[in-house]
PDB file of C-alpha atoms in Angstrom:
ATOM      1  CA  UNK W   1      -3.120   7.080 -51.862  1.00 45.00           C
ATOM      2  CA  UNK W   2      -6.153   8.500 -53.661  1.00 48.00           C
ATOM      3  CA  UNK W   3      -5.963  11.942 -55.245  1.00 64.00           C
ATOM      4  CA  UNK W   4      -8.666  13.385 -52.984  1.00 91.00           C
ATOM      5  CA  UNK W   5      -6.437  13.080 -49.899  1.00 94.00           C
ATOM      6  CA  UNK W   6      -4.474  16.288 -49.386  1.00 95.00           C
ATOM      7  CA  UNK W   7      -2.653  15.469 -46.126  1.00 96.00           C
ATOM      8  CA  UNK W   8      -2.013  12.082 -44.610  1.00 97.00           C
ATOM      9  CA  UNK W   9      -0.069  11.152 -41.494  1.00 97.00           C
ATOM     10  CA  UNK W  10       0.476   7.629 -40.195  1.00 97.00           C
ATOM     11  CA  UNK W  11       1.942   7.091 -36.728  1.00 97.00           C
ATOM     12  CA  UNK W  12       3.743  10.427 -37.077  1.00 97.00           C
ATOM     13  CA  UNK W  13       5.995  10.810 -34.045  1.00 97.00           C
ATOM     14  CA  UNK W  14       8.656  13.258 -32.936  1.00 97.00           C
ATOM     15  CA  UNK W  15      10.577  13.130 -29.659  1.00 96.00           C
ATOM     16  CA  UNK W  16      13.105  15.726 -28.531  1.00 95.00           C
ATOM     17  CA  UNK W  17      15.284  13.468 -26.438  1.00 93.00           C
ATOM     18  CA  UNK W  18      12.826  12.149 -23.877  1.00 92.00           C
ATOM     19  CA  UNK W  19      10.351  14.985 -24.376  1.00 94.00           C
ATOM     20  CA  UNK W  20       7.406  14.199 -26.612  1.00 94.00           C
ATOM     21  CA  UNK W  21       6.560  16.626 -29.375  1.00 95.00           C
ATOM     22  CA  UNK W  22       3.886  14.528 -31.069  1.00 96.00           C
ATOM     23  CA  UNK W  23       3.292  10.768 -30.871  1.00 96.00           C
ATOM     24  CA  UNK W  24       1.315   8.330 -32.991  1.00 96.00           C
ATOM     25  CA  UNK W  25      -0.528  10.973 -35.039  1.00 96.00           C
ATOM     26  CA  UNK W  26      -2.662   9.365 -37.752  1.00 97.00           C
ATOM     27  CA  UNK W  27      -4.798  11.865 -39.619  1.00 96.00           C
ATOM     28  CA  UNK W  28      -6.371  12.080 -43.067  1.00 96.00           C
ATOM     29  CA  UNK W  29      -7.477  15.392 -44.600  1.00 97.00           C
ATOM     30  CA  UNK W  30      -9.393  15.523 -47.853  1.00 95.00           C
ATOM     31  CA  UNK W  31      -8.766  17.987 -50.658  1.00 95.00           C
ATOM     32  CA  UNK W  32     -10.813  21.155 -50.211  1.00 94.00           C
ATOM     33  CA  UNK W  33     -11.411  20.508 -46.529  1.00 96.00           C
ATOM     34  CA  UNK W  34     -10.794  23.040 -43.758  1.00 96.00           C
ATOM     35  CA  UNK W  35      -9.447  21.300 -40.667  1.00 96.00           C
ATOM     36  CA  UNK W  36      -8.727  23.032 -37.393  1.00 95.00           C
ATOM     37  CA  UNK W  37      -5.831  21.667 -35.354  1.00 95.00           C
ATOM     38  CA  UNK W  38      -6.897  22.538 -31.845  1.00 93.00           C
ATOM     39  CA  UNK W  39      -5.005  22.314 -28.579  1.00 90.00           C
ATOM     40  CA  UNK W  40      -3.286  24.338 -25.859  1.00 88.00           C
ATOM     41  CA  UNK W  41       0.162  25.811 -26.324  1.00 86.00           C
ATOM     42  CA  UNK W  42       2.787  23.075 -26.172  1.00 88.00           C
ATOM     43  CA  UNK W  43       0.375  20.317 -27.257  1.00 92.00           C
ATOM     44  CA  UNK W  44       2.390  19.463 -30.398  1.00 94.00           C
ATOM     45  CA  UNK W  45       0.650  21.534 -33.072  1.00 95.00           C
ATOM     46  CA  UNK W  46       3.734  23.388 -34.341  1.00 95.00           C
ATOM     47  CA  UNK W  47       5.840  20.222 -34.238  1.00 96.00           C
ATOM     48  CA  UNK W  48       3.298  18.510 -36.492  1.00 96.00           C
ATOM     49  CA  UNK W  49       3.305  21.381 -38.974  1.00 96.00           C
ATOM     50  CA  UNK W  50       7.105  21.401 -39.125  1.00 96.00           C
ATOM     51  CA  UNK W  51       7.109  17.669 -39.779  1.00 96.00           C
ATOM     52  CA  UNK W  52       4.632  18.107 -42.648  1.00 96.00           C
ATOM     53  CA  UNK W  53       6.939  20.676 -44.242  1.00 95.00           C
ATOM     54  CA  UNK W  54      10.183  18.745 -43.563  1.00 94.00           C
ATOM     55  CA  UNK W  55      11.534  21.427 -41.250  1.00 95.00           C
ATOM     56  CA  UNK W  56      11.810  18.559 -38.750  1.00 95.00           C
ATOM     57  CA  UNK W  57      12.422  14.864 -39.370  1.00 95.00           C
ATOM     58  CA  UNK W  58      10.156  12.352 -37.606  1.00 96.00           C
ATOM     59  CA  UNK W  59      11.360   9.903 -34.979  1.00 96.00           C
ATOM     60  CA  UNK W  60       9.036   7.390 -36.636  1.00 96.00           C
ATOM     61  CA  UNK W  61       6.013   7.296 -38.880  1.00 97.00           C
ATOM     62  CA  UNK W  62       5.561   9.318 -42.028  1.00 95.00           C
ATOM     63  CA  UNK W  63       3.448  11.957 -43.770  1.00 96.00           C
ATOM     64  CA  UNK W  64       2.450  12.784 -47.329  1.00 95.00           C
ATOM     65  CA  UNK W  65       1.123  16.102 -48.629  1.00 96.00           C
ATOM     66  CA  UNK W  66      -0.676  16.106 -51.999  1.00 95.00           C
ATOM     67  CA  UNK W  67       0.638  12.596 -52.426  1.00 94.00           C
ATOM     68  CA  UNK W  68       4.241  13.802 -52.184  1.00 94.00           C
ATOM     69  CA  UNK W  69       6.920  12.962 -49.669  1.00 94.00           C
ATOM     70  CA  UNK W  70       7.866  16.086 -47.658  1.00 94.00           C
ATOM     71  CA  UNK W  71      11.568  15.189 -47.766  1.00 94.00           C
ATOM     72  CA  UNK W  72      12.041  13.678 -51.220  1.00 94.00           C
ATOM     73  CA  UNK W  73       9.683  16.086 -53.043  1.00 93.00           C
ATOM     74  CA  UNK W  74      10.353  19.156 -50.926  1.00 91.00           C
ATOM     75  CA  UNK W  75      10.938  21.701 -53.711  1.00 89.00           C
ATOM     76  CA  UNK W  76       7.920  20.636 -55.770  1.00 90.00           C
ATOM     77  CA  UNK W  77       5.731  20.445 -52.701  1.00 91.00           C
ATOM     78  CA  UNK W  78       6.602  23.852 -51.281  1.00 89.00           C
ATOM     79  CA  UNK W  79       5.520  25.512 -54.546  1.00 89.00           C
ATOM     80  CA  UNK W  80       2.014  24.200 -53.878  1.00 93.00           C
ATOM     81  CA  UNK W  81       1.844  25.192 -50.194  1.00 96.00           C
ATOM     82  CA  UNK W  82       1.095  28.495 -48.510  1.00 96.00           C
ATOM     83  CA  UNK W  83       2.717  28.480 -45.088  1.00 96.00           C
ATOM     84  CA  UNK W  84       2.323  30.889 -42.197  1.00 96.00           C
ATOM     85  CA  UNK W  85       4.709  30.114 -39.314  1.00 95.00           C
ATOM     86  CA  UNK W  86       3.681  30.679 -35.733  1.00 90.00           C
ATOM     87  CA  UNK W  87       6.688  32.934 -35.100  1.00 87.00           C
ATOM     88  CA  UNK W  88       7.155  35.416 -37.933  1.00 87.00           C
ATOM     89  CA  UNK W  89      10.628  36.856 -38.477  1.00 85.00           C
ATOM     90  CA  UNK W  90      11.240  39.322 -41.321  1.00 85.00           C
ATOM     91  CA  UNK W  91      14.910  40.360 -41.439  1.00 79.00           C
ATOM     92  CA  UNK W  92      16.077  43.587 -43.073  1.00 77.00           C
ATOM     93  CA  UNK W  93      14.421  46.933 -43.632  1.00 82.00           C
ATOM     94  CA  UNK W  94      12.287  46.137 -46.685  1.00 90.00           C
ATOM     95  CA  UNK W  95       8.941  47.729 -47.283  1.00 94.00           C
ATOM     96  CA  UNK W  96       6.045  45.284 -47.331  1.00 95.00           C
ATOM     97  CA  UNK W  97       5.699  45.803 -51.084  1.00 96.00           C
ATOM     98  CA  UNK W  98       9.356  44.937 -51.784  1.00 95.00           C
ATOM     99  CA  UNK W  99       9.205  41.866 -49.578  1.00 94.00           C
ATOM    100  CA  UNK W 100       6.028  40.575 -51.190  1.00 95.00           C
ATOM    101  CA  UNK W 101       7.413  41.257 -54.692  1.00 94.00           C
ATOM    102  CA  UNK W 102      10.392  39.088 -53.725  1.00 93.00           C
ATOM    103  CA  UNK W 103       8.097  36.279 -52.556  1.00 92.00           C
ATOM    104  CA  UNK W 104       6.032  36.621 -55.741  1.00 93.00           C
ATOM    105  CA  UNK W 105       9.121  36.305 -57.944  1.00 91.00           C
ATOM    106  CA  UNK W 106      10.476  33.391 -55.907  1.00 88.00           C
ATOM    107  CA  UNK W 107       7.250  31.496 -56.585  1.00 86.00           C
ATOM    108  CA  UNK W 108       7.677  31.831 -60.310  1.00 84.00           C
ATOM    109  CA  UNK W 109       5.616  34.973 -60.712  1.00 86.00           C
ATOM    110  CA  UNK W 110       2.377  35.913 -58.968  1.00 91.00           C
ATOM    111  CA  UNK W 111       0.042  38.494 -60.495  1.00 93.00           C
ATOM    112  CA  UNK W 112       0.522  41.669 -58.464  1.00 95.00           C
ATOM    113  CA  UNK W 113      -3.232  42.221 -58.383  1.00 95.00           C
ATOM    114  CA  UNK W 114      -3.531  39.051 -56.314  1.00 95.00           C
ATOM    115  CA  UNK W 115      -1.157  40.557 -53.775  1.00 96.00           C
ATOM    116  CA  UNK W 116      -2.938  43.905 -53.640  1.00 96.00           C
ATOM    117  CA  UNK W 117      -6.355  42.226 -53.394  1.00 96.00           C
ATOM    118  CA  UNK W 118      -5.351  40.427 -50.206  1.00 97.00           C
ATOM    119  CA  UNK W 119      -3.567  43.511 -48.865  1.00 97.00           C
ATOM    120  CA  UNK W 120      -6.733  45.563 -49.337  1.00 97.00           C
ATOM    121  CA  UNK W 121      -8.873  42.957 -47.621  1.00 97.00           C
ATOM    122  CA  UNK W 122      -6.559  43.041 -44.604  1.00 97.00           C
ATOM    123  CA  UNK W 123      -6.099  46.840 -44.718  1.00 97.00           C
ATOM    124  CA  UNK W 124      -2.335  46.396 -45.054  1.00 96.00           C
ATOM    125  CA  UNK W 125      -0.234  49.435 -46.044  1.00 96.00           C
ATOM    126  CA  UNK W 126       2.343  48.036 -48.468  1.00 96.00           C
ATOM    127  CA  UNK W 127       4.449  51.205 -48.398  1.00 95.00           C
ATOM    128  CA  UNK W 128       5.500  50.729 -44.788  1.00 94.00           C
ATOM    129  CA  UNK W 129       8.727  49.124 -43.623  1.00 93.00           C
ATOM    130  CA  UNK W 130       7.978  45.694 -42.190  1.00 93.00           C
ATOM    131  CA  UNK W 131      10.555  46.231 -39.456  1.00 91.00           C
ATOM    132  CA  UNK W 132       8.550  49.134 -37.981  1.00 92.00           C
ATOM    133  CA  UNK W 133       5.197  47.361 -38.121  1.00 93.00           C
ATOM    134  CA  UNK W 134       3.146  46.193 -35.168  1.00 93.00           C
ATOM    135  CA  UNK W 135       2.744  42.463 -34.557  1.00 93.00           C
ATOM    136  CA  UNK W 136      -0.714  42.568 -36.127  1.00 95.00           C
ATOM    137  CA  UNK W 137       0.515  44.215 -39.334  1.00 95.00           C
ATOM    138  CA  UNK W 138       3.423  41.799 -39.619  1.00 95.00           C
ATOM    139  CA  UNK W 139       0.873  39.016 -39.296  1.00 96.00           C
ATOM    140  CA  UNK W 140      -1.018  40.525 -42.230  1.00 97.00           C
ATOM    141  CA  UNK W 141       2.161  40.441 -44.342  1.00 96.00           C
ATOM    142  CA  UNK W 142       2.548  36.783 -43.403  1.00 96.00           C
ATOM    143  CA  UNK W 143      -1.032  36.023 -44.382  1.00 98.00           C
ATOM    144  CA  UNK W 144      -0.698  37.779 -47.743  1.00 97.00           C
ATOM    145  CA  UNK W 145       2.432  35.801 -48.631  1.00 96.00           C
ATOM    146  CA  UNK W 146       0.691  32.553 -47.643  1.00 97.00           C
ATOM    147  CA  UNK W 147      -2.488  33.192 -49.659  1.00 97.00           C
ATOM    148  CA  UNK W 148      -1.254  35.249 -52.627  1.00 96.00           C
ATOM    149  CA  UNK W 149      -0.243  32.400 -54.981  1.00 95.00           C
ATOM    150  CA  UNK W 150      -3.518  30.550 -54.304  1.00 95.00           C
ATOM    151  CA  UNK W 151      -1.774  27.338 -53.251  1.00 96.00           C
ATOM    152  CA  UNK W 152      -3.390  23.914 -53.229  1.00 96.00           C
ATOM    153  CA  UNK W 153      -2.748  23.616 -49.485  1.00 97.00           C
ATOM    154  CA  UNK W 154      -2.625  26.326 -46.815  1.00 98.00           C
ATOM    155  CA  UNK W 155      -0.786  25.411 -43.610  1.00 97.00           C
ATOM    156  CA  UNK W 156      -1.383  28.136 -41.016  1.00 96.00           C
ATOM    157  CA  UNK W 157       0.092  28.136 -37.516  1.00 95.00           C
ATOM    158  CA  UNK W 158      -1.953  30.348 -35.133  1.00 94.00           C
ATOM    159  CA  UNK W 159      -2.993  32.579 -38.066  1.00 94.00           C
ATOM    160  CA  UNK W 160      -4.987  35.217 -36.158  1.00 93.00           C
ATOM    161  CA  UNK W 161      -2.264  35.974 -33.613  1.00 91.00           C
ATOM    162  CA  UNK W 162      -2.049  39.748 -33.210  1.00 91.00           C
ATOM    163  CA  UNK W 163      -5.069  40.523 -35.395  1.00 93.00           C
ATOM    164  CA  UNK W 164      -7.883  42.692 -34.079  1.00 93.00           C
ATOM    165  CA  UNK W 165     -11.423  41.190 -34.086  1.00 93.00           C
ATOM    166  CA  UNK W 166     -12.405  42.844 -37.392  1.00 93.00           C
ATOM    167  CA  UNK W 167      -9.346  41.463 -39.166  1.00 95.00           C
ATOM    168  CA  UNK W 168      -9.912  38.057 -37.571  1.00 94.00           C
ATOM    169  CA  UNK W 169     -13.312  37.978 -39.253  1.00 95.00           C
ATOM    170  CA  UNK W 170     -11.772  39.000 -42.585  1.00 96.00           C
ATOM    171  CA  UNK W 171      -9.215  36.206 -42.252  1.00 96.00           C
ATOM    172  CA  UNK W 172     -12.014  33.693 -41.648  1.00 95.00           C
ATOM    173  CA  UNK W 173     -13.737  34.990 -44.790  1.00 96.00           C
ATOM    174  CA  UNK W 174     -10.482  34.392 -46.701  1.00 97.00           C
ATOM    175  CA  UNK W 175     -10.424  30.810 -45.420  1.00 96.00           C
ATOM    176  CA  UNK W 176     -14.011  30.256 -46.520  1.00 95.00           C
ATOM    177  CA  UNK W 177     -13.202  31.642 -49.983  1.00 96.00           C
ATOM    178  CA  UNK W 178     -10.173  29.346 -50.218  1.00 96.00           C
ATOM    179  CA  UNK W 179     -12.319  26.347 -49.372  1.00 95.00           C
ATOM    180  CA  UNK W 180     -14.904  27.284 -52.021  1.00 95.00           C
ATOM    181  CA  UNK W 181     -12.028  27.508 -54.540  1.00 96.00           C
ATOM    182  CA  UNK W 182     -11.028  23.934 -53.677  1.00 95.00           C
ATOM    183  CA  UNK W 183      -7.986  24.769 -51.568  1.00 97.00           C
ATOM    184  CA  UNK W 184      -7.236  22.676 -48.484  1.00 97.00           C
ATOM    185  CA  UNK W 185      -6.687  24.536 -45.215  1.00 97.00           C
ATOM    186  CA  UNK W 186      -4.942  23.090 -42.159  1.00 97.00           C
ATOM    187  CA  UNK W 187      -4.871  25.682 -39.382  1.00 96.00           C
ATOM    188  CA  UNK W 188      -3.667  25.334 -35.834  1.00 94.00           C
ATOM    189  CA  UNK W 189      -5.284  27.311 -33.058  1.00 90.00           C
ATOM    190  CA  UNK W 190      -5.945  27.272 -29.330  1.00 84.00           C
ATOM    191  CA  UNK W 191      -9.143  29.327 -29.809  1.00 83.00           C
ATOM    192  CA  UNK W 192     -12.216  27.090 -30.054  1.00 84.00           C
ATOM    193  CA  UNK W 193     -14.560  29.805 -31.383  1.00 82.00           C
ATOM    194  CA  UNK W 194     -12.188  30.608 -34.242  1.00 83.00           C
ATOM    195  CA  UNK W 195     -12.037  26.990 -35.347  1.00 86.00           C
ATOM    196  CA  UNK W 196     -15.805  26.564 -35.037  1.00 86.00           C
ATOM    197  CA  UNK W 197     -16.399  29.455 -37.448  1.00 88.00           C
ATOM    198  CA  UNK W 198     -14.007  28.261 -40.134  1.00 88.00           C
ATOM    199  CA  UNK W 199     -13.481  24.505 -40.054  1.00 93.00           C
ATOM    200  CA  UNK W 200     -15.326  21.467 -41.389  1.00 93.00           C
ATOM    201  CA  UNK W 201     -13.596  19.158 -38.901  1.00 95.00           C
ATOM    202  CA  UNK W 202     -11.410  19.563 -35.846  1.00 94.00           C
ATOM    203  CA  UNK W 203      -8.455  17.458 -34.719  1.00 95.00           C
ATOM    204  CA  UNK W 204      -7.791  17.951 -31.008  1.00 94.00           C
ATOM    205  CA  UNK W 205      -4.342  17.302 -29.538  1.00 94.00           C
ATOM    206  CA  UNK W 206      -3.366  17.142 -25.882  1.00 93.00           C
ATOM    207  CA  UNK W 207       0.110  16.475 -24.495  1.00 92.00           C
ATOM    208  CA  UNK W 208       1.451  15.417 -27.864  1.00 94.00           C
ATOM    209  CA  UNK W 209      -1.284  12.916 -28.708  1.00 94.00           C
ATOM    210  CA  UNK W 210      -4.422  13.020 -30.819  1.00 94.00           C
ATOM    211  CA  UNK W 211      -7.408  13.118 -28.471  1.00 92.00           C
ATOM    212  CA  UNK W 212     -10.280  13.370 -30.971  1.00 90.00           C
ATOM    213  CA  UNK W 213     -11.227  14.077 -34.574  1.00 92.00           C
ATOM    214  CA  UNK W 214     -14.792  15.193 -35.168  1.00 90.00           C
ATOM    215  CA  UNK W 215     -17.141  17.350 -37.195  1.00 90.00           C
ATOM    216  CA  UNK W 216     -17.191  20.911 -36.018  1.00 83.00           C
ATOM    217  CA  UNK W 217     -20.957  20.777 -35.307  1.00 79.00           C
ATOM    218  CA  UNK W 218     -20.373  18.225 -32.559  1.00 76.00           C
ATOM    219  CA  UNK W 219     -17.634  20.271 -30.900  1.00 71.00           C
ATOM    220  CA  UNK W 220     -20.048  22.447 -28.962  1.00 63.00           C
ATOM    221  CA  UNK W 221     -21.987  19.417 -27.748  1.00 64.00           C
ATOM    222  CA  UNK W 222     -18.859  18.134 -26.010  1.00 61.00           C
ATOM    223  CA  UNK W 223     -18.050  21.421 -24.314  1.00 60.00           C
ATOM    224  CA  UNK W 224     -18.666  21.437 -20.558  1.00 66.00           C
ATOM    225  CA  UNK W 225     -19.077  24.745 -18.796  1.00 76.00           C
ATOM    226  CA  UNK W 226     -19.321  25.543 -15.104  1.00 83.00           C
ATOM    227  CA  UNK W 227     -21.887  28.274 -14.483  1.00 88.00           C
ATOM    228  CA  UNK W 228     -22.456  30.088 -11.196  1.00 90.00           C
ATOM    229  CA  UNK W 229     -25.715  31.998 -10.701  1.00 93.00           C
ATOM    230  CA  UNK W 230     -26.513  34.259  -7.752  1.00 93.00           C
ATOM    231  CA  UNK W 231     -30.174  34.646  -6.763  1.00 93.00           C
ATOM    232  CA  UNK W 232     -31.831  36.961  -4.228  1.00 93.00           C
ATOM    233  CA  UNK W 233     -33.249  34.010  -2.261  1.00 92.00           C
ATOM    234  CA  UNK W 234     -32.287  30.368  -1.667  1.00 92.00           C
ATOM    235  CA  UNK W 235     -33.169  28.040  -4.566  1.00 90.00           C
ATOM    236  CA  UNK W 236     -34.168  24.382  -4.847  1.00 91.00           C
ATOM    237  CA  UNK W 237     -31.509  22.370  -6.730  1.00 90.00           C
ATOM    238  CA  UNK W 238     -34.144  19.899  -7.942  1.00 90.00           C
ATOM    239  CA  UNK W 239     -35.662  22.592 -10.152  1.00 89.00           C
ATOM    240  CA  UNK W 240     -32.387  22.855 -12.081  1.00 90.00           C
ATOM    241  CA  UNK W 241     -31.067  19.291 -12.096  1.00 88.00           C
ATOM    242  CA  UNK W 242     -33.999  18.200 -14.289  1.00 90.00           C
ATOM    243  CA  UNK W 243     -33.091  20.664 -17.057  1.00 88.00           C
ATOM    244  CA  UNK W 244     -31.605  19.161 -20.265  1.00 85.00           C
ATOM    245  CA  UNK W 245     -27.810  19.390 -20.417  1.00 80.00           C
ATOM    246  CA  UNK W 246     -27.492  20.334 -16.743  1.00 87.00           C
ATOM    247  CA  UNK W 247     -25.615  18.148 -14.283  1.00 85.00           C
ATOM    248  CA  UNK W 248     -23.619  18.373 -11.033  1.00 88.00           C
ATOM    249  CA  UNK W 249     -25.992  20.937  -9.505  1.00 92.00           C
ATOM    250  CA  UNK W 250     -24.672  22.364  -6.249  1.00 91.00           C
ATOM    251  CA  UNK W 251     -26.592  24.939  -4.199  1.00 92.00           C
ATOM    252  CA  UNK W 252     -25.364  26.956  -1.247  1.00 91.00           C
ATOM    253  CA  UNK W 253     -28.182  29.258  -0.121  1.00 91.00           C
ATOM    254  CA  UNK W 254     -28.874  31.718  -2.961  1.00 92.00           C
ATOM    255  CA  UNK W 255     -25.837  30.578  -5.045  1.00 93.00           C
ATOM    256  CA  UNK W 256     -26.407  27.882  -7.675  1.00 94.00           C
TER     257      UNK W 256
END
């Protein structure tokens, strides 16, 4: 594998009994790339992320991250990854500051200014107990711990869950900054607009299988929307069916 490949999966497959989590996933992500992993809930996004981090073992196929094997090189690999799980659980009554100091020490020492910089960007009050925080503020704690050691790879599972629109935009700015710094970002989402703003490419999964991988610019061209327009008077469908990008024109009196 060449050094410019950050994540690689080949025929990555996980079944839970007869139920398919993900099947036949082959995907290559280059270093410094931002890739959105797009699909509805239950499509297999979280299963894939857990396989990449060796929280699950594959039924068949394999994956490498930064050229390392997720199982054999787990300890070395996790030092170079920033991970945000889809379901955050923070046990205990620690303040956000104490919890993040623990994470910083566990990673071999992270400059505290890096922690406070991200906390300020997300308007996170570090003096508050995490247990009493809203879902959105807990999500901010999760984002800070994922970004604070400036890892080579960021693996983010539904990262904007619980964030208000202003903080969603700040998160996307953090992703752009990470990409400029050469970090690789792999983020799952079921929100197309979010992925379009942040990603270079999008991998789309449906029912546990990879449906498409494409540049983000072409994503909008594939989107099909049904539009209903109400006029005051009956309209001629021929006037609309000749318009570029318009098809399946149906008119019922004044409704197009």
